[in-house]
Coordinates of C-alpha atoms and ligand atoms in Angstrom, one line a residue:
M6 CA 3.7 -23.1 62.4
N7 CA 1.8 -21.0 60.0
N8 CA -1.6 -19.8 61.2
K9 CA -4.5 -21.5 59.6
G10 CA -8.1 -22.3 59.9
I11 CA -9.8 -25.7 59.8
F12 CA -13.6 -25.5 59.2
I13 CA -15.7 -28.3 60.6
T14 CA -18.9 -29.0 58.8
G15 CA -21.3 -31.9 58.8
T16 CA -23.1 -34.0 56.2
D17 CA -26.3 -33.0 58.1
T18 CA -27.3 -31.2 61.2
D19 CA -27.0 -33.0 64.6
I20 CA -24.1 -35.0 63.3
G21 CA -21.9 -34.2 66.3
K22 CA -19.8 -31.3 65.0
T23 CA -19.3 -29.8 68.4
T24 CA -18.2 -33.1 69.8
A25 CA -15.8 -33.6 66.9
T26 CA -14.4 -30.0 67.3
L27 CA -13.8 -30.7 71.0
V28 CA -12.1 -34.0 70.4
L29 CA -9.9 -32.5 67.7
G30 CA -9.1 -29.6 69.9
W31 CA -8.1 -31.9 72.8
L32 CA -6.0 -34.1 70.5
L33 CA -4.2 -31.1 69.1
Q34 CA -3.6 -29.7 72.6
D35 CA -2.2 -33.0 73.5
R36 CA 0.4 -32.6 70.8
G37 CA 1.3 -29.1 72.1
V38 CA -0.6 -27.2 69.4
N39 CA -2.0 -23.8 70.5
V40 CA -5.6 -24.2 69.4
G41 CA -8.3 -21.5 69.0
I42 CA -12.0 -22.1 68.3
M43 CA -14.7 -20.2 66.6
K44 CA -18.4 -20.8 66.1
P45 CA -19.2 -17.9 63.9
V46 CA -23.0 -18.5 63.8
Q47 CA -25.0 -20.3 66.4
C48 CA -28.8 -20.8 66.6
A49 CA -29.8 -21.7 70.2
G50 CA -27.8 -24.1 72.4
N51 CA -24.5 -23.3 74.1
D52 CA -21.9 -25.0 71.8
A53 CA -19.5 -22.0 71.8
E54 CA -19.6 -21.7 75.6
F55 CA -19.1 -25.4 75.9
L56 CA -16.1 -25.5 73.6
K57 CA -14.6 -22.4 75.3
R58 CA -14.9 -24.0 78.7
S59 CA -13.8 -27.5 77.7
L60 CA -10.8 -26.3 75.8
K61 CA -9.9 -23.7 78.4
I62 CA -9.9 -20.9 75.9
D63 CA -9.7 -17.3 77.3
D64 CA -11.1 -15.4 74.3
V65 CA -14.3 -13.4 74.9
I66 CA -17.4 -15.2 73.7
E67 CA -18.2 -12.4 71.2
K68 CA -14.9 -13.2 69.3
I69 CA -15.6 -16.9 69.4
N70 CA -19.3 -16.5 68.5
P71 CA -20.1 -13.1 66.9
Y72 CA -23.6 -14.2 65.9
F73 CA -26.1 -15.9 68.2
A74 CA -29.8 -16.4 67.6
K75 CA -32.2 -17.6 70.2
E76 CA -34.3 -20.0 68.1
P77 CA -33.2 -23.4 66.8
L78 CA -33.8 -22.6 63.2
S79 CA -31.8 -22.3 60.0
P80 CA -29.5 -19.2 60.4
H81 CA -31.1 -17.3 57.6
L82 CA -34.5 -17.5 59.4
A83 CA -33.3 -17.4 63.0
F84 CA -31.5 -14.1 62.4
Q85 CA -34.1 -12.6 60.2
R86 CA -36.8 -13.3 62.9
Q87 CA -34.7 -11.5 65.5
K88 CA -33.9 -8.7 63.0
T89 CA -30.1 -9.2 63.1
Q90 CA -28.2 -8.6 59.9
I91 CA -25.2 -11.0 59.6
N92 CA -22.1 -9.0 58.6
I93 CA -19.6 -11.3 57.1
D94 CA -16.8 -8.8 57.5
K95 CA -17.3 -8.9 61.2
I96 CA -16.9 -12.7 61.2
I97 CA -13.8 -12.4 59.1
D98 CA -12.3 -9.8 61.4
S99 CA -12.9 -12.0 64.5
F100 CA -11.3 -15.0 62.6
E101 CA -8.3 -12.9 61.5
H102 CA -7.8 -11.8 65.1
L103 CA -7.9 -15.5 66.3
K104 CA -5.6 -16.6 63.5
K105 CA -3.0 -14.2 64.7
K106 CA -3.1 -15.7 68.2
Y107 CA -3.2 -19.4 67.5
D108 CA -1.4 -22.1 65.6
I109 CA -4.7 -23.6 64.4
V110 CA -8.2 -22.2 64.7
L111 CA -11.0 -24.8 64.5
V112 CA -14.1 -23.2 63.1
E113 CA -17.4 -25.0 63.7
G114 CA -20.1 -24.4 61.1
A115 CA -23.8 -24.5 61.5
G116 CA -25.7 -27.2 59.7
G117 CA -24.1 -28.4 56.4
L118 CA -22.4 -26.6 53.6
L119 CA -25.6 -25.5 52.0
A120 CA -27.2 -24.1 55.2
P121 CA -28.0 -20.5 54.3
L122 CA -26.7 -17.7 56.6
K123 CA -28.6 -15.3 54.4
E124 CA -30.7 -16.0 51.3
D125 CA -27.8 -15.5 49.0
Y126 CA -24.9 -16.7 51.3
F127 CA -24.3 -20.2 52.5
I128 CA -21.9 -21.8 55.0
A129 CA -19.9 -22.9 52.0
D130 CA -19.4 -19.3 51.1
L131 CA -18.1 -18.6 54.6
V132 CA -15.6 -21.5 54.3
K133 CA -14.3 -19.8 51.2
D134 CA -14.2 -16.4 52.7
L135 CA -12.3 -17.6 55.7
N136 CA -10.0 -19.5 53.4
C137 CA -10.1 -22.6 55.6
E138 CA -9.5 -26.2 54.9
L139 CA -12.5 -28.4 55.4
I140 CA -13.2 -31.4 57.6
I141 CA -16.5 -33.2 57.0
I142 CA -18.1 -35.0 59.9
A143 CA -20.2 -37.9 58.8
R144 CA -22.3 -40.6 60.3
L145 CA -21.1 -44.2 60.0
G146 CA -24.4 -46.0 59.2
L147 CA -26.7 -46.5 56.3
G148 CA -27.2 -43.4 54.1
T149 CA -23.9 -41.8 54.9
I150 CA -22.4 -42.6 51.4
N151 CA -24.9 -40.4 49.7
H152 CA -24.7 -37.5 52.2
T153 CA -21.0 -37.5 52.4
L154 CA -20.4 -37.7 48.6
L155 CA -22.9 -34.8 48.1
T156 CA -21.1 -32.7 50.6
L157 CA -17.8 -33.5 49.0
Q158 CA -19.1 -32.5 45.6
Q159 CA -20.3 -29.2 46.9
A160 CA -17.0 -28.5 48.5
R161 CA -15.1 -29.4 45.3
D162 CA -17.4 -27.4 43.0
R163 CA -16.5 -24.4 45.1
G164 CA -12.8 -25.1 45.2
I165 CA -12.7 -25.6 49.0
P166 CA -9.6 -27.6 50.0
I167 CA -10.6 -30.8 51.9
K168 CA -8.6 -32.2 54.7
G169 CA -10.7 -35.3 55.0
I170 CA -13.7 -37.1 56.5
L171 CA -14.1 -37.8 60.2
F172 CA -16.7 -40.4 61.2
N173 CA -18.6 -39.8 64.4
E174 CA -20.7 -42.3 66.2
I175 CA -23.5 -40.2 67.6
K176 CA -25.5 -43.1 69.0
K177 CA -24.4 -46.3 70.5
A178 CA -25.1 -48.8 67.7
K179 CA -24.0 -52.3 66.7
H180 CA -21.5 -52.2 63.9
G181 CA -23.1 -53.9 61.0
I182 CA -22.0 -54.2 57.4
P183 CA -22.6 -50.5 56.5
E184 CA -20.6 -49.2 59.5
K185 CA -17.8 -51.6 58.7
T186 CA -17.6 -50.9 54.9
N187 CA -18.8 -47.3 54.5
P188 CA -15.4 -45.6 55.3
D189 CA -13.6 -47.6 52.7
I190 CA -16.1 -47.1 49.9
I191 CA -16.3 -43.3 50.7
E192 CA -12.5 -43.1 50.6
K193 CA -12.4 -44.9 47.3
I194 CA -15.4 -43.3 45.4
G195 CA -14.8 -39.9 47.0
A196 CA -11.0 -40.0 46.6
V197 CA -10.7 -38.3 50.0
P198 CA -8.6 -39.1 53.0
I199 CA -10.4 -40.7 56.0
L200 CA -9.1 -38.9 59.1
G201 CA -10.5 -41.5 61.5
F202 CA -13.4 -42.3 63.8
I203 CA -14.8 -40.9 67.0
P204 CA -16.4 -43.6 69.0
Y205 CA -19.6 -43.0 71.0
L206 CA -18.7 -40.9 74.0
K207 CA -20.6 -41.3 77.3
R208 CA -18.9 -38.5 79.2
F209 CA -16.7 -35.7 78.3
D210 CA -13.5 -36.4 80.2
Q211 CA -10.5 -34.9 78.6
K212 CA -8.0 -37.5 79.6
E213 CA -10.2 -40.5 78.9
I214 CA -11.2 -39.3 75.5
T215 CA -7.7 -38.2 74.4
K216 CA -6.4 -41.6 75.3
A217 CA -9.3 -43.4 73.5
C218 CA -9.2 -41.3 70.3
R219 CA -5.4 -40.9 69.9
P220 CA -5.0 -44.1 68.0
L221 CA -8.2 -43.7 66.1
I222 CA -7.6 -40.2 64.5
D223 CA -4.9 -39.0 62.2
V224 CA -4.0 -35.9 64.1
K225 CA -0.7 -35.4 62.3
S226 CA -2.5 -34.7 59.1
L227 CA -4.4 -31.9 60.8
M228 CA -1.1 -30.3 61.7
K229 CA 0.4 -30.7 58.3
N230 CA 0.4 -27.3 56.8
S231 CA -0.6 -27.7 53.3
F232 CA -0.9 -23.9 52.9
K233 CA 2.7 -23.4 53.8
D234 CA 3.9 -26.3 51.6
K235 CA 1.9 -25.0 48.6
A236 CA 3.1 -21.4 49.2
G237 CA 6.8 -22.5 49.3
R238 CA 6.4 -24.6 46.1
L239 CA 4.7 -21.9 44.2
A240 CA 7.1 -19.2 45.2
R241 CA 10.0 -21.4 44.0
W242 CA 8.3 -22.2 40.7
D243 CA 7.4 -18.6 40.1
Q244 CA 11.1 -17.6 40.4
K245 CA 12.1 -20.5 38.2
Y246 CA 9.6 -20.1 35.4
V247 CA 7.8 -16.8 35.3
W248 CA 9.0 -13.6 33.7
H249 CA 6.9 -10.7 35.1
P250 CA 5.7 -7.6 33.2
F251 CA 7.3 -4.2 33.7
T252 CA 9.6 -5.9 36.3
Q253 CA 13.4 -5.9 36.7
M254 CA 13.7 -9.6 37.3
K255 CA 17.0 -9.2 39.1
D256 CA 15.2 -7.4 41.9
W257 CA 12.3 -9.9 41.7
L258 CA 14.6 -12.9 42.1
N259 CA 16.0 -11.3 45.3
Q260 CA 12.8 -11.2 47.2
E261 CA 10.0 -13.6 48.2
P262 CA 7.2 -13.3 45.6
L263 CA 3.7 -12.5 46.8
V264 CA 1.6 -15.2 45.3
I265 CA -2.2 -14.6 45.1
D266 CA -4.3 -17.7 45.3
E267 CA -7.8 -16.4 45.7
A268 CA -9.8 -13.3 45.9
Q269 CA -13.1 -12.2 47.5
G270 CA -14.9 -8.9 47.2
N271 CA -12.3 -6.2 47.5
Y272 CA -9.6 -8.5 48.8
L273 CA -6.9 -10.6 47.4
I274 CA -5.7 -13.7 49.4
D275 CA -2.2 -15.1 49.1
T276 CA -1.1 -18.7 49.3
Q277 CA -0.7 -18.4 53.0
G278 CA -4.1 -17.1 53.6
N279 CA -3.2 -13.4 54.2
R280 CA -5.7 -10.9 52.9
Y281 CA -4.8 -7.6 51.0
L282 CA -7.1 -4.8 49.9
D283 CA -7.0 -4.8 46.1
G284 CA -6.4 -1.1 46.0
I285 CA -5.5 -1.0 42.3
S286 CA -8.5 -3.2 41.4
S287 CA -6.1 -5.7 39.8
L288 CA -4.8 -3.0 37.5
W289 CA -7.9 -0.8 37.1
V290 CA -10.2 -3.6 35.9
N291 CA -12.1 -5.0 38.8
L292 CA -15.4 -3.1 39.0
H293 CA -17.8 -5.1 41.1
G294 CA -15.4 -7.0 43.3
H295 CA -13.9 -10.4 43.0
R296 CA -16.2 -13.5 42.8
K297 CA -19.2 -11.4 42.2
R298 CA -22.0 -13.9 42.1
E299 CA -23.8 -12.6 38.9
M300 CA -20.5 -12.4 37.0
D301 CA -19.5 -15.9 38.0
Q302 CA -22.9 -17.2 37.1
A303 CA -22.9 -15.5 33.7
I304 CA -19.6 -17.0 32.7
K305 CA -20.5 -20.4 34.0
S306 CA -23.8 -20.3 32.0
Q307 CA -21.9 -19.3 28.9
I308 CA -19.4 -22.2 29.4
D309 CA -22.3 -24.6 29.4
K310 CA -23.3 -23.2 26.0
M311 CA -20.0 -22.5 24.3
S312 CA -16.6 -21.1 25.3
H313 CA -15.2 -20.0 22.0
S314 CA -16.0 -19.7 18.3
T315 CA -14.3 -17.4 15.9
L316 CA -15.8 -14.1 14.6
L317 CA -13.9 -14.6 11.4
G318 CA -16.6 -15.7 8.9
L319 CA -19.1 -16.5 11.8
S320 CA -20.8 -14.5 14.5
N321 CA -21.9 -15.5 18.0
T322 CA -24.7 -14.5 20.3
P323 CA -22.9 -12.7 23.2
A324 CA -20.7 -10.8 20.7
I325 CA -23.7 -9.5 18.9
E326 CA -25.6 -8.6 22.1
L327 CA -22.7 -6.9 23.5
A328 CA -22.0 -4.8 20.4
K329 CA -25.6 -3.5 20.6
R330 CA -25.3 -2.7 24.3
L331 CA -22.0 -0.9 23.8
V332 CA -23.5 1.2 20.9
D333 CA -26.5 2.0 23.1
I334 CA -24.3 3.4 25.9
A335 CA -21.5 5.0 23.9
P336 CA -21.5 8.7 22.9
R337 CA -23.7 9.4 19.9
G338 CA -22.5 8.5 16.5
L339 CA -20.4 5.5 17.5
E340 CA -22.3 2.7 15.8
K341 CA -19.8 -0.1 14.9
V342 CA -17.9 -2.3 17.2
F343 CA -14.6 -4.1 16.3
Y344 CA -13.4 -6.5 19.0
S345 CA -9.9 -7.4 20.1
D346 CA -8.3 -8.7 23.3
N347 CA -6.6 -5.8 25.3
G348 CA -6.1 -2.1 25.5
S349 CA -3.1 -2.0 23.3
T350 CA -4.9 -3.9 20.5
A351 CA -8.0 -1.6 20.9
V352 CA -5.6 1.3 20.1
E353 CA -3.8 -0.6 17.3
V354 CA -7.2 -1.2 15.7
A355 CA -8.2 2.5 15.9
L356 CA -4.8 3.6 14.5
K357 CA -4.9 1.1 11.6
I358 CA -8.5 1.9 10.7
A359 CA -7.9 5.6 10.8
Y360 CA -4.9 5.3 8.7
Q361 CA -6.5 3.0 6.1
Y362 CA -9.7 5.0 5.9
W363 CA -7.8 7.9 4.3
Q364 CA -5.9 5.4 2.1
N365 CA -9.1 3.8 1.0
K366 CA -10.6 7.3 0.2
G367 CA -7.6 8.2 -1.9
K368 CA -6.2 10.8 0.5
K369 CA -2.8 9.0 0.5
K370 CA -1.0 11.8 2.3
K371 CA -3.1 11.7 5.4
T372 CA -0.9 9.3 7.3
K373 CA 0.4 11.0 10.4
I374 CA -0.8 10.5 13.9
V375 CA -0.7 13.2 16.6
H376 CA -0.6 12.4 20.3
L377 CA -0.1 14.1 23.6
A378 CA 3.3 14.3 25.2
N379 CA 3.3 12.0 28.2
S380 CA 0.5 9.8 26.9
Y381 CA 0.4 6.1 27.3
H382 CA -1.6 3.8 25.0
G383 CA -0.2 0.3 25.5
D384 CA 2.9 -1.8 24.8
T385 CA 2.5 -3.2 21.3
L386 CA 4.6 -1.4 18.7
G387 CA 1.8 0.7 17.3
S388 CA 0.5 1.8 20.6
V389 CA 4.1 2.4 21.8
S390 CA 4.6 4.7 18.8
V391 CA 1.9 7.0 20.0
G392 CA 3.1 6.9 23.6
G393 CA 5.2 9.6 25.2
I394 CA 6.5 8.1 28.4
D395 CA 10.2 7.9 27.6
L396 CA 11.1 5.2 30.1
F397 CA 8.9 2.8 28.3
H398 CA 9.6 3.9 24.7
K399 CA 13.1 5.1 24.3
V400 CA 14.7 1.7 23.7
Y401 CA 12.3 0.9 20.8
R402 CA 12.8 4.2 19.0
K403 CA 14.2 2.6 15.8
L404 CA 11.4 0.0 15.7
I405 CA 8.4 2.3 16.0
F406 CA 6.8 4.7 13.5
K407 CA 7.2 8.5 13.6
T408 CA 4.5 10.5 15.2
I409 CA 3.9 14.1 16.3
A410 CA 3.8 14.8 20.0
V411 CA 2.0 17.9 21.2
E412 CA 2.4 19.6 24.5
F413 CA -0.2 18.9 27.2
P414 CA -0.9 21.5 30.0
D415 CA 0.2 19.4 33.0
F416 CA 0.1 22.2 35.6
Y417 CA 2.1 20.3 38.2
R418 CA 5.1 20.0 35.8
A419 CA 4.4 23.2 33.8
P420 CA 7.5 25.2 32.9
K421 CA 8.0 28.2 35.2
G422 CA 5.5 31.0 34.7
K423 CA 2.9 28.9 32.8
T424 CA -0.3 29.1 34.7
Y425 CA -4.0 28.3 34.3
P426 CA -5.8 29.1 32.0
H427 CA -3.2 30.7 29.8
Y428 CA -1.1 27.5 29.6
T429 CA -4.1 25.5 28.4
E430 CA -4.8 28.2 25.7
E431 CA -1.2 28.2 24.7
C432 CA -1.2 24.4 24.2
L433 CA -4.4 24.6 22.3
K434 CA -3.0 27.3 20.0
C435 CA 0.0 25.1 19.2
L436 CA -2.4 22.2 18.3
E437 CA -4.5 24.5 16.2
N438 CA -1.4 25.8 14.3
L439 CA -0.3 22.3 13.7
F440 CA -3.7 21.2 12.4
K441 CA -4.0 24.4 10.3
E442 CA -0.6 23.8 8.6
S443 CA -0.6 20.0 8.3
H444 CA -4.1 18.7 8.3
A445 CA -3.7 17.4 4.8
T446 CA -1.1 14.9 6.2
I447 CA -2.7 14.1 9.6
A448 CA -4.9 11.1 9.9
A449 CA -5.8 11.1 13.5
F450 CA -5.3 12.7 16.9
I451 CA -5.2 10.2 19.9
V452 CA -5.9 11.2 23.5
E453 CA -6.7 9.7 26.9
P454 CA -9.6 11.9 27.6
I455 CA -10.0 13.7 31.0
V456 CA -7.4 11.7 32.9
Q457 CA -3.9 10.7 31.6
A458 CA -3.7 7.6 33.6
A459 CA -0.3 5.9 33.4
A460 CA 1.4 9.3 33.2
G461 CA 0.3 9.7 36.8
M462 CA -3.4 10.3 36.9
I463 CA -3.1 13.7 35.4
V464 CA -6.5 15.4 35.3
W465 CA -7.3 17.5 32.3
P466 CA -8.2 21.2 32.6
H467 CA -11.9 21.6 32.1
G468 CA -13.1 22.5 28.5
L469 CA -9.9 21.3 26.8
L470 CA -11.3 18.1 25.4
K471 CA -14.3 19.9 23.9
K472 CA -12.0 22.4 22.2
M473 CA -9.8 19.6 20.8
R474 CA -12.9 17.9 19.4
E475 CA -13.9 21.2 17.7
L476 CA -10.4 21.5 16.1
C477 CA -10.5 17.8 14.9
T478 CA -13.9 18.4 13.3
R479 CA -12.8 21.7 11.7
Y480 CA -9.7 20.1 10.1
D481 CA -11.2 16.7 9.4
I482 CA -8.8 14.8 11.6
F483 CA -10.2 11.8 13.5
L484 CA -10.3 12.0 17.2
I485 CA -9.4 8.7 18.9
A486 CA -10.5 8.6 22.6
D487 CA -8.5 5.9 24.4
E488 CA -10.8 5.1 27.3
V489 CA -9.1 1.9 28.1
A490 CA -8.4 3.2 31.6
T491 CA -11.2 5.8 32.0
G492 CA -14.1 3.8 30.7
F493 CA -16.8 2.0 32.6
G494 CA -17.4 4.4 35.4
R495 CA -13.9 5.1 36.6
T496 CA -14.2 8.9 36.3
G497 CA -17.8 8.9 37.7
K498 CA -19.5 8.8 34.3
M499 CA -19.7 5.7 32.1
F500 CA -17.2 7.3 29.7
A501 CA -14.9 10.2 30.4
C502 CA -15.9 11.9 27.1
E503 CA -19.3 12.5 28.7
H504 CA -17.8 15.0 31.1
E505 CA -17.6 17.4 28.1
G506 CA -20.5 16.1 26.1
I507 CA -18.3 15.1 23.1
A508 CA -18.3 12.1 20.8
P509 CA -14.9 10.9 19.4
D510 CA -14.6 9.2 16.0
F511 CA -13.0 6.2 17.8
L512 CA -13.6 4.9 21.3
C513 CA -11.1 2.4 22.6
L514 CA -12.4 0.2 25.4
A515 CA -10.8 -2.7 27.4
K516 CA -9.8 -3.1 31.0
G517 CA -13.0 -2.7 33.1
M518 CA -15.3 -3.8 30.2
T519 CA -15.6 -7.4 31.6
G520 CA -15.6 -6.2 35.3
G521 CA -12.0 -7.5 35.6
Y522 CA -12.9 -11.1 34.7
L523 CA -11.6 -11.8 31.2
P524 CA -9.5 -10.0 28.5
L525 CA -11.7 -8.2 26.0
A526 CA -11.4 -5.0 24.0
A527 CA -13.5 -3.1 21.6
T528 CA -12.9 -0.2 19.2
L529 CA -16.1 1.6 18.5
T530 CA -16.3 3.9 15.4
T531 CA -18.8 5.8 13.2
K532 CA -20.8 4.8 10.2
R533 CA -18.8 7.2 8.1
I534 CA -15.6 5.4 8.9
F535 CA -17.2 2.0 8.5
D536 CA -18.6 2.9 5.1
G537 CA -15.1 3.9 4.1
F538 CA -14.2 0.2 3.9
L539 CA -17.2 -0.9 1.8
F540 CA -15.8 -1.8 -1.6
D541 CA -15.7 -4.8 -3.9
Y542 CA -13.4 -7.4 -2.5
Q543 CA -11.0 -7.2 -5.5
E544 CA -10.2 -3.6 -4.6
Q545 CA -8.4 -4.9 -1.5
K546 CA -9.7 -2.3 0.8
T547 CA -10.9 -4.7 3.5
F548 CA -9.7 -4.1 7.0
F549 CA -7.3 -7.1 7.2
H550 CA -7.0 -7.3 10.9
G551 CA -8.3 -9.8 13.5
H552 CA -7.2 -11.8 16.5
T553 CA -7.9 -15.4 17.2
Y554 CA -10.1 -14.7 20.2
T555 CA -11.8 -11.6 18.7
G556 CA -15.3 -11.5 20.1
N557 CA -14.8 -14.4 22.5
P558 CA -18.2 -15.5 23.8
L559 CA -17.1 -16.0 27.4
A560 CA -15.5 -12.5 27.6
C561 CA -18.6 -11.0 25.9
A562 CA -20.9 -12.8 28.4
A563 CA -18.8 -11.3 31.2
A564 CA -19.1 -7.8 29.8
L565 CA -22.9 -8.2 29.4
A566 CA -23.2 -9.3 33.0
S567 CA -21.1 -6.3 34.1
L568 CA -23.4 -4.0 32.2
D569 CA -26.4 -5.7 33.8
I570 CA -24.9 -5.0 37.2
F571 CA -24.4 -1.3 36.2
E572 CA -28.1 -1.1 35.5
K573 CA -29.5 -3.2 38.3
E574 CA -27.3 -1.8 41.0
R575 CA -27.4 1.8 39.6
I576 CA -23.7 1.8 39.9
L577 CA -23.1 5.3 38.4
A578 CA -25.7 6.9 40.8
V579 CA -24.4 4.9 43.8
L580 CA -20.8 6.0 42.9
Q581 CA -21.5 9.7 43.3
P582 CA -21.6 10.0 47.1
K583 CA -18.6 7.7 47.3
I584 CA -16.7 10.0 45.0
K585 CA -17.5 12.9 47.3
F586 CA -16.5 10.9 50.4
L587 CA -13.2 10.0 48.7
A588 CA -12.6 13.7 47.9
E589 CA -13.3 14.6 51.5
K590 CA -10.9 11.9 52.8
L591 CA -8.2 12.9 50.3
K592 CA -8.0 16.3 51.9
M593 CA -5.9 14.8 54.7
F594 CA -3.0 14.4 52.3
Y595 CA -3.0 18.0 51.2
N596 CA -0.9 19.3 54.0
L597 CA 1.7 16.5 54.2
R598 CA 5.2 17.9 53.4
H599 CA 6.0 15.2 51.0
V600 CA 2.8 15.4 49.0
G601 CA 3.0 17.7 45.9
Q602 CA -0.5 17.5 44.6
V603 CA -3.6 15.4 45.0
R604 CA -5.6 14.8 41.8
Q605 CA -9.0 13.2 41.5
K606 CA -11.6 12.5 38.9
G607 CA -14.3 10.2 40.1
F608 CA -12.5 7.1 41.4
M609 CA -9.2 7.8 39.7
V610 CA -6.8 9.4 42.1
G611 CA -3.2 10.4 41.9
I612 CA -1.1 11.6 44.8
E613 CA 2.1 13.3 43.7
Ligands
LIG52 N1 -4.5 2.7 27.0 C1 -4.5 3.1 28.2 C2 -5.1 4.5 28.5 C3 -4.1 2.4 29.3 O1 -4.0 2.9 30.5 C4 -3.6 1.1 29.0 C5 -3.1 0.1 30.1 N2 -2.7 0.7 31.3 C6 -3.6 0.6 27.7 C7 -4.1 1.4 26.7 C8 -3.1 -0.8 27.3 O2 -4.0 -1.7 27.8 P1 -3.5 -3.3 27.9 O3 -2.5 -3.3 29.0 O4 -4.7 -4.0 28.1 O5 -2.8 -3.6 26.6

């Protein structure tokens, strides 16, 4: 059986969660299931000890119950009063440890789903973080419909999978109309399985209770492994229907796909509940962690207002607000924002505007684009044209437009005898000669400033970007800075151009702009370039370009929320000691025989 957790919560406190956990534990043991238990947080009482003893479990109590408070209060208060900080990772670690050991781990909550463990963290959040299925323990009598349906709604709103409702008779009472009819009506209105009923228990005798409860509770459904069923189904469908990017599907079809179902903080969680550190930040986009409360809330609030309206002929509130915020934080002179959906389109837009600007201005020969050898700017045909990674581009050679590639001083792969700083100067000289000879035919020069990301996190030699900016200015060639990968703090500054105090003529942004939540891109440019498109309509010098979801309000709301987090949490300041720490830790790779070079700029790292 696949390891899994079942979280036991109640519709209220004192609903008999511990009794229910014990009964379920005994019934599962009766079926030969290896059951573990956990009571992550306990305020007074001895529930954890009682369960451990009654179920004959040998784990140390600290694993079963990592957090104990003396006073019988809500956890947020009980732990605050005894000055204990609840560390959720510690709870998750204990749970993961238990999951490895047992077929099923029964996790008993504290209070109901909205009992706070901290002021901004509820039991419901813990259920999500532990990736458990939920059993709701409810009373039988009057009032239970309301409480049970409210609990169900909370669970569903948060996407918690529900195993079912288990009724518990905490007091000996006559079964009147409510007791007899409530389960049926809850099953019907709540569309939820009823797992059964625990009768009033006078004494805790294992044999007696197991015998009495066996016919009353659907234990089989507890053992049914919905995680495993779901995982298998999705894996099959993935291989049947999905074509993955940058993937040789022949290889893919020969292996079990890893299917991610949820995420939390820095972790991804697969369909079987396994957790993985999201080391590539879901392809360099996730900035503040997954399911960051402020991000989730901003998007939800925007959904309640409007999810999409076109920017073609109309405007919308988040798109306007974001444009202003981007201009405020961008290098000086970048004053106009053109939205699109992804990094490649951000580059396409810059290339097309740069090209058309010169056409609009009558400089018809200024049509060529210069780029760095080994550069990567995306996968649409325009951005492929300015890319230099042969593996990705070779096959499309006849489809893409001609460009001029210039050598980049990549010291690790430098031809023999080329060393710093002479190699940099040599490359610069080549660029200068090219510009001097051909500036009348060159529209723009595109770079990934400071770090060439897809090429292998190649960090630029210091001062090169500044000198390239000077050359572009001298020869009136637009500098396009593709900061799709480097933008939004990745290099330790908001934008990589800031490392050399320069401003490009175009700034391409995407990836991290929405904190890894939604696809959105922006191409920022100057007033000079914008003004180069202001003509009477009949002259047909409009920028005829736009995507259906250009300026999508949800994505813009996510980007605004991310920028708020940058400010509120002082992300760039907080990042600096982390960058130093990372640099320190990277030293351990230096001396490994199979490591050629370790490159770092901020939080972008390449190990050759
Ligand atoms: N430019 C750079 C520098 C990139 O790294 C990437 C993507 N890795 C792109 C453009 C293309 O972005 P997207 O995948 O969103 O089209």
